CSV table of C-alpha atoms in Angstrom, one decimal:
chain,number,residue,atom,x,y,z
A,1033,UNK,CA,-1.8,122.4,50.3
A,1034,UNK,CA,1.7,121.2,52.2
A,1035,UNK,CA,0.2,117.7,51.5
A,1036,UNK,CA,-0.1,117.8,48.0
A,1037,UNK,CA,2.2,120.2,46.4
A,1038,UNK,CA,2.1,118.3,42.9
A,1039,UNK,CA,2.4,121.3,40.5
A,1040,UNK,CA,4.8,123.5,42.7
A,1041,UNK,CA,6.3,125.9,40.4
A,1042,UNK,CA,4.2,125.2,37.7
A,1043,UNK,CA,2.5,127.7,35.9
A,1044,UNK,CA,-1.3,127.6,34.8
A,1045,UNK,CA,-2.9,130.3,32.5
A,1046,UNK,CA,-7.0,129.8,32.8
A,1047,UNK,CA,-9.1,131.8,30.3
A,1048,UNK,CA,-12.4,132.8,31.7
A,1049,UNK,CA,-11.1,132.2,35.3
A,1050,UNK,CA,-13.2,135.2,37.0
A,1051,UNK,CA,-16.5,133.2,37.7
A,1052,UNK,CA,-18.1,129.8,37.6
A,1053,UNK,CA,-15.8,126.8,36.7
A,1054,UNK,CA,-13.3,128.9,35.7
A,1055,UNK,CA,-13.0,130.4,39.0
A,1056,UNK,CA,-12.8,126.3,40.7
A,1057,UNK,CA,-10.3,125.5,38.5
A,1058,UNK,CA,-8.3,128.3,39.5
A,1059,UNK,CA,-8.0,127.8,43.2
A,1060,UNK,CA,-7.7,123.6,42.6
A,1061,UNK,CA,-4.5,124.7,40.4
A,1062,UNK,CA,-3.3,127.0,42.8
A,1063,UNK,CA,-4.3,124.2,45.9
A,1064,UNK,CA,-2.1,122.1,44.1
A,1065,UNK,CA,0.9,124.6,44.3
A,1066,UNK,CA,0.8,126.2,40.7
A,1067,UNK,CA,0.7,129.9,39.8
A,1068,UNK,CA,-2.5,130.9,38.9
A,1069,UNK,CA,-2.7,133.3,36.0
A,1070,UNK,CA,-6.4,134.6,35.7
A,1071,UNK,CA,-7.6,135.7,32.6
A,1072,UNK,CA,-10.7,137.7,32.1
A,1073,UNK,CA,-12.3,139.2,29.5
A,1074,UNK,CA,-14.9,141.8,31.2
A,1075,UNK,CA,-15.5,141.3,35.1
A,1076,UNK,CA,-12.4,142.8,36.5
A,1077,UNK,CA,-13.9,142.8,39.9
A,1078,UNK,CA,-14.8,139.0,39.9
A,1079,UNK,CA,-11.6,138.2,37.9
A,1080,UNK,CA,-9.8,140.3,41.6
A,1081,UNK,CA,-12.2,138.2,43.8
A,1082,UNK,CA,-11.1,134.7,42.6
A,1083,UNK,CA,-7.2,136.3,42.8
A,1084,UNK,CA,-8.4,137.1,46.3
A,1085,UNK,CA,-9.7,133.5,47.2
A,1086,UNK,CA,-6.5,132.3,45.9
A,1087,UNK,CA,-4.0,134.3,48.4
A,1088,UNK,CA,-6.3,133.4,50.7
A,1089,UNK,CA,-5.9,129.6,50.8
A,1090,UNK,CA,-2.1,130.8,50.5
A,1091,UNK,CA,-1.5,130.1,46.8
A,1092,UNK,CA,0.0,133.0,44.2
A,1093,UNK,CA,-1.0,134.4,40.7
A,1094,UNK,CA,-2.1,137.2,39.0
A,1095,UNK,CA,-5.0,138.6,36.8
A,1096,UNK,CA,-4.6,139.4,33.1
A,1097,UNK,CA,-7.5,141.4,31.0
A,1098,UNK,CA,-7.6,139.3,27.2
A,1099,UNK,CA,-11.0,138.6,25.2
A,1100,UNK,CA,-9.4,135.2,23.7
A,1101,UNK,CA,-11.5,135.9,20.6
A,1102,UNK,CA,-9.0,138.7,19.7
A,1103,UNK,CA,-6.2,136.8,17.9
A,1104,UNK,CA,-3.9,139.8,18.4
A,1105,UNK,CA,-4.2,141.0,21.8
A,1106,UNK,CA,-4.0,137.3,23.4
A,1107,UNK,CA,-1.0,136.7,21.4
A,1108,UNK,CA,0.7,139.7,22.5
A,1109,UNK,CA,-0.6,139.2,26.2
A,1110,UNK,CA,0.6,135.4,25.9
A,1111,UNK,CA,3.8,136.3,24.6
A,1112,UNK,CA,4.2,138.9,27.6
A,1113,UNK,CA,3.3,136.6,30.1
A,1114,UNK,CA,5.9,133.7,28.8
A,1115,UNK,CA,8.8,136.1,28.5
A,1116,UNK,CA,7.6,137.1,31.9
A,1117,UNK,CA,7.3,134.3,33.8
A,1118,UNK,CA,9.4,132.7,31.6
A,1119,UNK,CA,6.7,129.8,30.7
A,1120,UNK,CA,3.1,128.8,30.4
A,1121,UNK,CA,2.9,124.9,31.5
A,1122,UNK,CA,-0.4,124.2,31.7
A,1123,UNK,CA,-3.1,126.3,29.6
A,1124,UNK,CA,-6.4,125.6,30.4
A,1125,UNK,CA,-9.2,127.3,27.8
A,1126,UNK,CA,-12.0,127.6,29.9
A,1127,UNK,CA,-13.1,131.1,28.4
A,1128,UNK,CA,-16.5,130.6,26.7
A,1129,UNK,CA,-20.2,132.1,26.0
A,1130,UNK,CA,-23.2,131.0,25.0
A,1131,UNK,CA,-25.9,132.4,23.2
A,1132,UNK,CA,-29.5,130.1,22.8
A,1133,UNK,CA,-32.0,129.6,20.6
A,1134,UNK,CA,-33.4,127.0,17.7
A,1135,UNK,CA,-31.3,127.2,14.6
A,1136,UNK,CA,-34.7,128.3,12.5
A,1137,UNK,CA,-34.2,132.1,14.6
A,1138,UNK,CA,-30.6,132.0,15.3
A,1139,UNK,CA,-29.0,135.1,14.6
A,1140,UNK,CA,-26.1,134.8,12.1
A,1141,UNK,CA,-24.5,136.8,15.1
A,1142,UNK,CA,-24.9,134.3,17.7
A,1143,UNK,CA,-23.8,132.0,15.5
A,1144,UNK,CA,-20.4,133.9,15.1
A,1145,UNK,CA,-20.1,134.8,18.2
A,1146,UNK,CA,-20.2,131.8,19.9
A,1147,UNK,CA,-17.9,130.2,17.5
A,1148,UNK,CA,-15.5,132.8,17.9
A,1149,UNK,CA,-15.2,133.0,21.5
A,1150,UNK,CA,-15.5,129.3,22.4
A,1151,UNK,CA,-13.9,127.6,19.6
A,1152,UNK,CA,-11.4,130.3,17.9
A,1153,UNK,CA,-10.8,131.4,21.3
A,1154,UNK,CA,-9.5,128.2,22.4
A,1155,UNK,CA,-7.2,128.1,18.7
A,1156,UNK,CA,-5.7,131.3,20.2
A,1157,UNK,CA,-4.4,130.5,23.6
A,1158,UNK,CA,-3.4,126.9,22.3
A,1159,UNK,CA,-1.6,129.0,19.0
A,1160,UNK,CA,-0.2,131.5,21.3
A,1161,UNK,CA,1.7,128.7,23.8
A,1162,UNK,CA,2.1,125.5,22.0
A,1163,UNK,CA,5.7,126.5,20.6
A,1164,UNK,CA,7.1,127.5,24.5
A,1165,UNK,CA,5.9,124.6,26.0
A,1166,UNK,CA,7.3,122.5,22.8
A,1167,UNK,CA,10.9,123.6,23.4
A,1168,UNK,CA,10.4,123.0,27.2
A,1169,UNK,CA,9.3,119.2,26.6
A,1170,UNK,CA,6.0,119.6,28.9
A,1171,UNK,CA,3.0,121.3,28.9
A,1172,UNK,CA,-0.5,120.0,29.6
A,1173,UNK,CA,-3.9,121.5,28.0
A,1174,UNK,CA,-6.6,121.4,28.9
A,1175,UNK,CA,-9.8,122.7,27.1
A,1176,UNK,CA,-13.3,122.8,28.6
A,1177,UNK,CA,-15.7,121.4,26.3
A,1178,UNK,CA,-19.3,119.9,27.1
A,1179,UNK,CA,-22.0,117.3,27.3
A,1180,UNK,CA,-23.6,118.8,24.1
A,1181,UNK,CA,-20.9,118.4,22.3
A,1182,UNK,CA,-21.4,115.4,21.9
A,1183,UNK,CA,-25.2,114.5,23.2
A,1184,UNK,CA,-26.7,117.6,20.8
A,1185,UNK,CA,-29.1,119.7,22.4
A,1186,UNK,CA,-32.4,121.6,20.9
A,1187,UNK,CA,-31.1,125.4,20.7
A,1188,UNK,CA,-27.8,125.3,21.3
A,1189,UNK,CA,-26.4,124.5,17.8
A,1190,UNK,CA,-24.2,127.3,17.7
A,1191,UNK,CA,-22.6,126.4,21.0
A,1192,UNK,CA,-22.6,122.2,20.7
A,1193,UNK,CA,-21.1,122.6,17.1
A,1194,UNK,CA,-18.4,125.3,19.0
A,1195,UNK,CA,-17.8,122.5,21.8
A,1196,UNK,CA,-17.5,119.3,19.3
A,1197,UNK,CA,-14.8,121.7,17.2
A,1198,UNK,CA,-13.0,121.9,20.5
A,1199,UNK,CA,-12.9,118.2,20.9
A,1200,UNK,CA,-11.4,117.7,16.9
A,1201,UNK,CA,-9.3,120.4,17.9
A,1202,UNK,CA,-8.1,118.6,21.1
A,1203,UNK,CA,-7.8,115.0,19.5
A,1204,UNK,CA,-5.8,116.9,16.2
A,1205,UNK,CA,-3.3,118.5,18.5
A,1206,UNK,CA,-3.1,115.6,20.9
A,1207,UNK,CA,-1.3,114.0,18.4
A,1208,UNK,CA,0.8,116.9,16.9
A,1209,UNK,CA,2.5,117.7,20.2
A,1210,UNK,CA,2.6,114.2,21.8
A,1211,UNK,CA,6.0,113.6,20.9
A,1212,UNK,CA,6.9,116.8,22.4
A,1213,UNK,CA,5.4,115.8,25.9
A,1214,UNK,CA,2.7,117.6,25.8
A,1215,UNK,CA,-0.6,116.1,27.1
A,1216,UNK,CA,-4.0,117.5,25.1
A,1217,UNK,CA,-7.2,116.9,27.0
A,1218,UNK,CA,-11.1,118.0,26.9
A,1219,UNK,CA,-13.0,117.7,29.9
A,1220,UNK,CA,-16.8,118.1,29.3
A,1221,UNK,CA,-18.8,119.4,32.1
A,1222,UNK,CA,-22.8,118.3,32.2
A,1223,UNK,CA,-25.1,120.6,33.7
A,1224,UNK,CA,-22.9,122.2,36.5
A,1225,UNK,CA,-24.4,125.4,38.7
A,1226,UNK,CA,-23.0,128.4,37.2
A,1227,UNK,CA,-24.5,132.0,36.2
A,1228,UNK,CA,-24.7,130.1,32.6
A,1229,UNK,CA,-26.9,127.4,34.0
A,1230,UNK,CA,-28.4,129.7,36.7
A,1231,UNK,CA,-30.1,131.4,33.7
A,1232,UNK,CA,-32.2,128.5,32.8
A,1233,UNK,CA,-36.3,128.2,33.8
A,1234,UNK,CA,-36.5,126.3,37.2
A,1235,UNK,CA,-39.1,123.5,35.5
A,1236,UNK,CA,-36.2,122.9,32.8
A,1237,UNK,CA,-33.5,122.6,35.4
A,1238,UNK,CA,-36.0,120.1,37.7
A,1239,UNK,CA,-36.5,118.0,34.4
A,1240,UNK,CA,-32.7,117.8,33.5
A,1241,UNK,CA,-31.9,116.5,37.3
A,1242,UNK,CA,-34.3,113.6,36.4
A,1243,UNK,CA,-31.8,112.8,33.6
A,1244,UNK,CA,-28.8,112.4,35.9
A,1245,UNK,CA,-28.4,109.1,37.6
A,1246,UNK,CA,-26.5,110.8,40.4
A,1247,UNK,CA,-29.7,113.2,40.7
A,1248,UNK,CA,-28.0,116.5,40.9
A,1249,UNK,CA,-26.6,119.1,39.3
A,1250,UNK,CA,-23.1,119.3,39.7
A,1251,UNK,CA,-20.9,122.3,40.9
A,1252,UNK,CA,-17.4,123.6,39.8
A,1253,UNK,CA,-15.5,121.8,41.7
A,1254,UNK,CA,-16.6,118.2,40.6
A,1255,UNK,CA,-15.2,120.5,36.8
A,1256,UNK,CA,-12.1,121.6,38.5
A,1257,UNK,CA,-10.8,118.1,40.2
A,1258,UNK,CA,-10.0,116.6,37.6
A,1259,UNK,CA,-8.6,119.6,35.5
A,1260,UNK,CA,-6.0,119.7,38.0
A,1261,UNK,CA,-5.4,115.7,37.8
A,1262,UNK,CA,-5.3,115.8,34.5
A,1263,UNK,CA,-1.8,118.5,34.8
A,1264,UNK,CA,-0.7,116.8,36.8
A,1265,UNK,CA,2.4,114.0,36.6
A,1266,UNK,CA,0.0,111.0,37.7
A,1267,UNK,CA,-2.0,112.0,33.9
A,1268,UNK,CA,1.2,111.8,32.1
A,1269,UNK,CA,0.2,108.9,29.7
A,1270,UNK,CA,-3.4,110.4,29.3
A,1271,UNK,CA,-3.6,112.7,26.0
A,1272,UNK,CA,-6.4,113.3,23.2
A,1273,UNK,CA,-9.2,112.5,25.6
A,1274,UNK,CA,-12.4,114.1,26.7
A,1275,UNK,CA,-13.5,113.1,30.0
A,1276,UNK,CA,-17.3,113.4,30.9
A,1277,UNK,CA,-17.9,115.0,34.5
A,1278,UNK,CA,-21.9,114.6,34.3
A,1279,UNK,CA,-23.6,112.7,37.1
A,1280,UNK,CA,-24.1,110.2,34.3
A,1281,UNK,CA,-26.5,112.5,32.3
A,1282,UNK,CA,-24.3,111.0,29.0
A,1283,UNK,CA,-22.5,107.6,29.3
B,153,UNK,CA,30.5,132.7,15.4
B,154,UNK,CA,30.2,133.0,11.2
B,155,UNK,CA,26.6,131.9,10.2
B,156,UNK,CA,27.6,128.2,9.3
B,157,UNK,CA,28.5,127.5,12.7
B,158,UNK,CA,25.7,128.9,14.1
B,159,UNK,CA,23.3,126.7,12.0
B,160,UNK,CA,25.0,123.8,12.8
B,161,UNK,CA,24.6,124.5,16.6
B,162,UNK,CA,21.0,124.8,16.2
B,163,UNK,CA,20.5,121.8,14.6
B,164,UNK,CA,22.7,119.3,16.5
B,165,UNK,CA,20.5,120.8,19.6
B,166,UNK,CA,17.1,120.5,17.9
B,167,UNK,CA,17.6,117.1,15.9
B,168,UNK,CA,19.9,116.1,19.1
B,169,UNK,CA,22.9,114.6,16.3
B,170,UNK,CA,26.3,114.8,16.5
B,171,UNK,CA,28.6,117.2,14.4
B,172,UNK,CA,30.3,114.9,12.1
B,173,UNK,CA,26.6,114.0,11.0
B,174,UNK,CA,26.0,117.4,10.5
B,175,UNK,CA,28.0,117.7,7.0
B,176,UNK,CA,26.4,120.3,4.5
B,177,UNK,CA,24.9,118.3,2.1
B,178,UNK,CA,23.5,115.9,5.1
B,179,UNK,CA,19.3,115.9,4.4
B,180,UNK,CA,17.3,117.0,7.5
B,181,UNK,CA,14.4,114.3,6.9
B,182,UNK,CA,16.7,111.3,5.2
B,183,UNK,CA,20.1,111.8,6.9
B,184,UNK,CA,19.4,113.5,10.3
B,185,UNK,CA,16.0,111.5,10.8
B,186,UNK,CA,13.6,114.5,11.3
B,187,UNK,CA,10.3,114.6,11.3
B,188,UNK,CA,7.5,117.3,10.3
B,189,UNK,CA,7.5,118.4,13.9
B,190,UNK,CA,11.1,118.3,14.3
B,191,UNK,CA,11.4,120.7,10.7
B,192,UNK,CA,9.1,123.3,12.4
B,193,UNK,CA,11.0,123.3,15.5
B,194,UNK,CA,13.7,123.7,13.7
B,195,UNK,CA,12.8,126.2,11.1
B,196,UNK,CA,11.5,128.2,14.5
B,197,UNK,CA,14.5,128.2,16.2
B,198,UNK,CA,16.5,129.4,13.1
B,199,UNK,CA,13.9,132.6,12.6
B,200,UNK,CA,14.3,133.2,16.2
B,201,UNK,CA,18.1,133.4,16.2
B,202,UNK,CA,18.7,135.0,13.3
B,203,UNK,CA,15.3,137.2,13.6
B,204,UNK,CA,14.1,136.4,10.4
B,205,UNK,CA,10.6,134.9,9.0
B,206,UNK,CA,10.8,131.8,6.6
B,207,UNK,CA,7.6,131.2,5.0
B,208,UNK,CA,5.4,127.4,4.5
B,209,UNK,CA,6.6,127.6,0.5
B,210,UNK,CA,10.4,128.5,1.3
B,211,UNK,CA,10.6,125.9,3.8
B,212,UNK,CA,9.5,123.4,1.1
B,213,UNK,CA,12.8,124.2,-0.4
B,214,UNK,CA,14.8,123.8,2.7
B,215,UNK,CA,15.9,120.1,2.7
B,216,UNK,CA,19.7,120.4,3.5
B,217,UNK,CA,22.0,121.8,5.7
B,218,UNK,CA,23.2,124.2,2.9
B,219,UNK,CA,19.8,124.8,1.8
B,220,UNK,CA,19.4,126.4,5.2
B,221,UNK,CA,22.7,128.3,5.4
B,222,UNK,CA,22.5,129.7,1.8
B,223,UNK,CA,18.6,130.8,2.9
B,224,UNK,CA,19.3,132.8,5.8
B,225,UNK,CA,22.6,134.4,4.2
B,226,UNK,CA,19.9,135.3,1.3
B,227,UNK,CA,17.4,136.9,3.3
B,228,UNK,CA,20.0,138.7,5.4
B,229,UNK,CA,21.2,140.0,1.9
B,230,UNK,CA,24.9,138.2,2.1
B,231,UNK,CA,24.5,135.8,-0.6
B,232,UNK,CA,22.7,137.4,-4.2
């Protein structure tokens, strides 16, 4: 990490950093040089385990307990880690759930929940440290989104329709706190190997690999690379986007 | 530091102007060249120093220096 210390004393908050993508984008960030503030919302022990992994490749950070879909409790928790730490640079809203099935069975409370957590969730934390990072002049955000947000997928309106509101949100807020230096970004993940994915039949996983013109399914990392380019001061003139990590599954 | 001065502080460091622009009549949006964004910030920074909350509808109202002066010595119950 000597080689590349591009975010030294920079400060990343990651929602949902316990597991999965979450978890990769955490120790990239911290690679990188940044302090790593974990968030979870249930798994303390995996949420300890990532903040374990990160010492260990000699980075710093900490983990804080929020559910993102409270409104309250992440804006108290926010505003205790700010006057903490004194700042939040980069926020990355990672934090999300899913909940399938085809629309004609969907439960209103899958609907709500996924909504909630995914796309009111990611209002919250942006809410909670847009004004800081406007009176600093910097800040970079960066909210995970996906391939269904914008390809559709059969049973998954709830979570597409959450994921395409992130992106509106992303492009709307891109150009509210551009003048303020602030870089907005989505990054939309395609079928990466998480306990998400993992849940899916093997025949359905087999038939979305012949999708991908890179012929695999792609892993956390391939997620987390270019979260961490994108906070960095090489993405300075890159805001409102959503970049596809996919193997090509979505051009 | 009376109230006035303190206003006029904040604003020369949020609109980034100079004093002698910051006369009381001077208009935050035609005068001092703000913006939406800029009005927020600004309107922030003022509840924060003088811990007070300034709703959407009452900033509508706030267009001048003295707007802003006679609206926090209102809600901090020295002007009737």
């Amino acid at each position: 990490m000597k080689n590349n210390p591009s975010l030294q004393e920079r400060v990343a908050l990651i929602t949902g950093g316990s597991r999965g993508i979450g978890r990769a984008i955490a120790l990239k960030l911290s690679a990188v040089g940044a302090y790593a503030i974990v968030n979870y919302a249930k798994n303390l022990a995996a949420a300890e385990e990532t903040l374990t992994l990160i010492r260990k490749q000699g980075g710093n950070g900490e983990v804080v307990p929020f559910d993102v879909a409270d409104a309250e409790g992440t804006r108290k928790l926010i505003a205790d880690m700010i006057s903490r730490k004194g700042r939040i640079d980069i926020l990355v809203n990672n934090a999300g759930t899913s909940a399938d099935g085809l629309l004609v069975r969907m439960k209103d409370e899958d609907w709500e929940s996924v909504i909630r957590t995914n796309l009111t969730g990611t209002y919250n934390c942006c809410r909670a440290v847009a004004y800081s990072m406007m009176k600093r002049r910097w800040g970079r955000i960066i909210n995970i989104t996906s391939v269904v947000a914008e390809s559709g997928n059969a049973g998954q309106v709830n979570y597409s329709a959450s994921k395409a509101g992130i992106i509106g949100l992303t492009k709307s807020l891109a150009r509210e706190l551009g003048p303020r230096n602030i870089c907005v970004n989505a990054v939309a993940p395609g079928f990466i190997v998480t306990d998400m994915t993992k849940s899916l039949p093997e025949e359905v996983r087999e038939q979305i690999k012949e999708q991908i013109p890179l012929a695999k399914l792609g892993t956390p990392e391939d997620v987390a690379g270019i979260v961490a380019f994108l906070a960095t001061e090489e993405a300075a003139y890159i805001t409102g986007q959503v970049i596809h990590v996919n193997g090509g599954l979505y051009m | 530091m009376s109230i006035e001065e303190k206003v006029v502080e904040i604003i020369m460091e949020q609109l980034d102007v100079t004093k002698e622009e910051c006369v009381l009549e001077a208009s935050f949006i035609d005068d001092l060249g703000a913006d939406s964004l800029d009005i927020v910030e600004l309107i922030m920074a003022l509840e924060e120093n003088f811990g007070i909350e300034i709703s959407d509808e009452e900033l509508r109202k706030i267009r001048t220096i003295q707007d802003s002066i006679n609206f926090i010595k209102k809600k901090k119950g020295l002007l009737t």
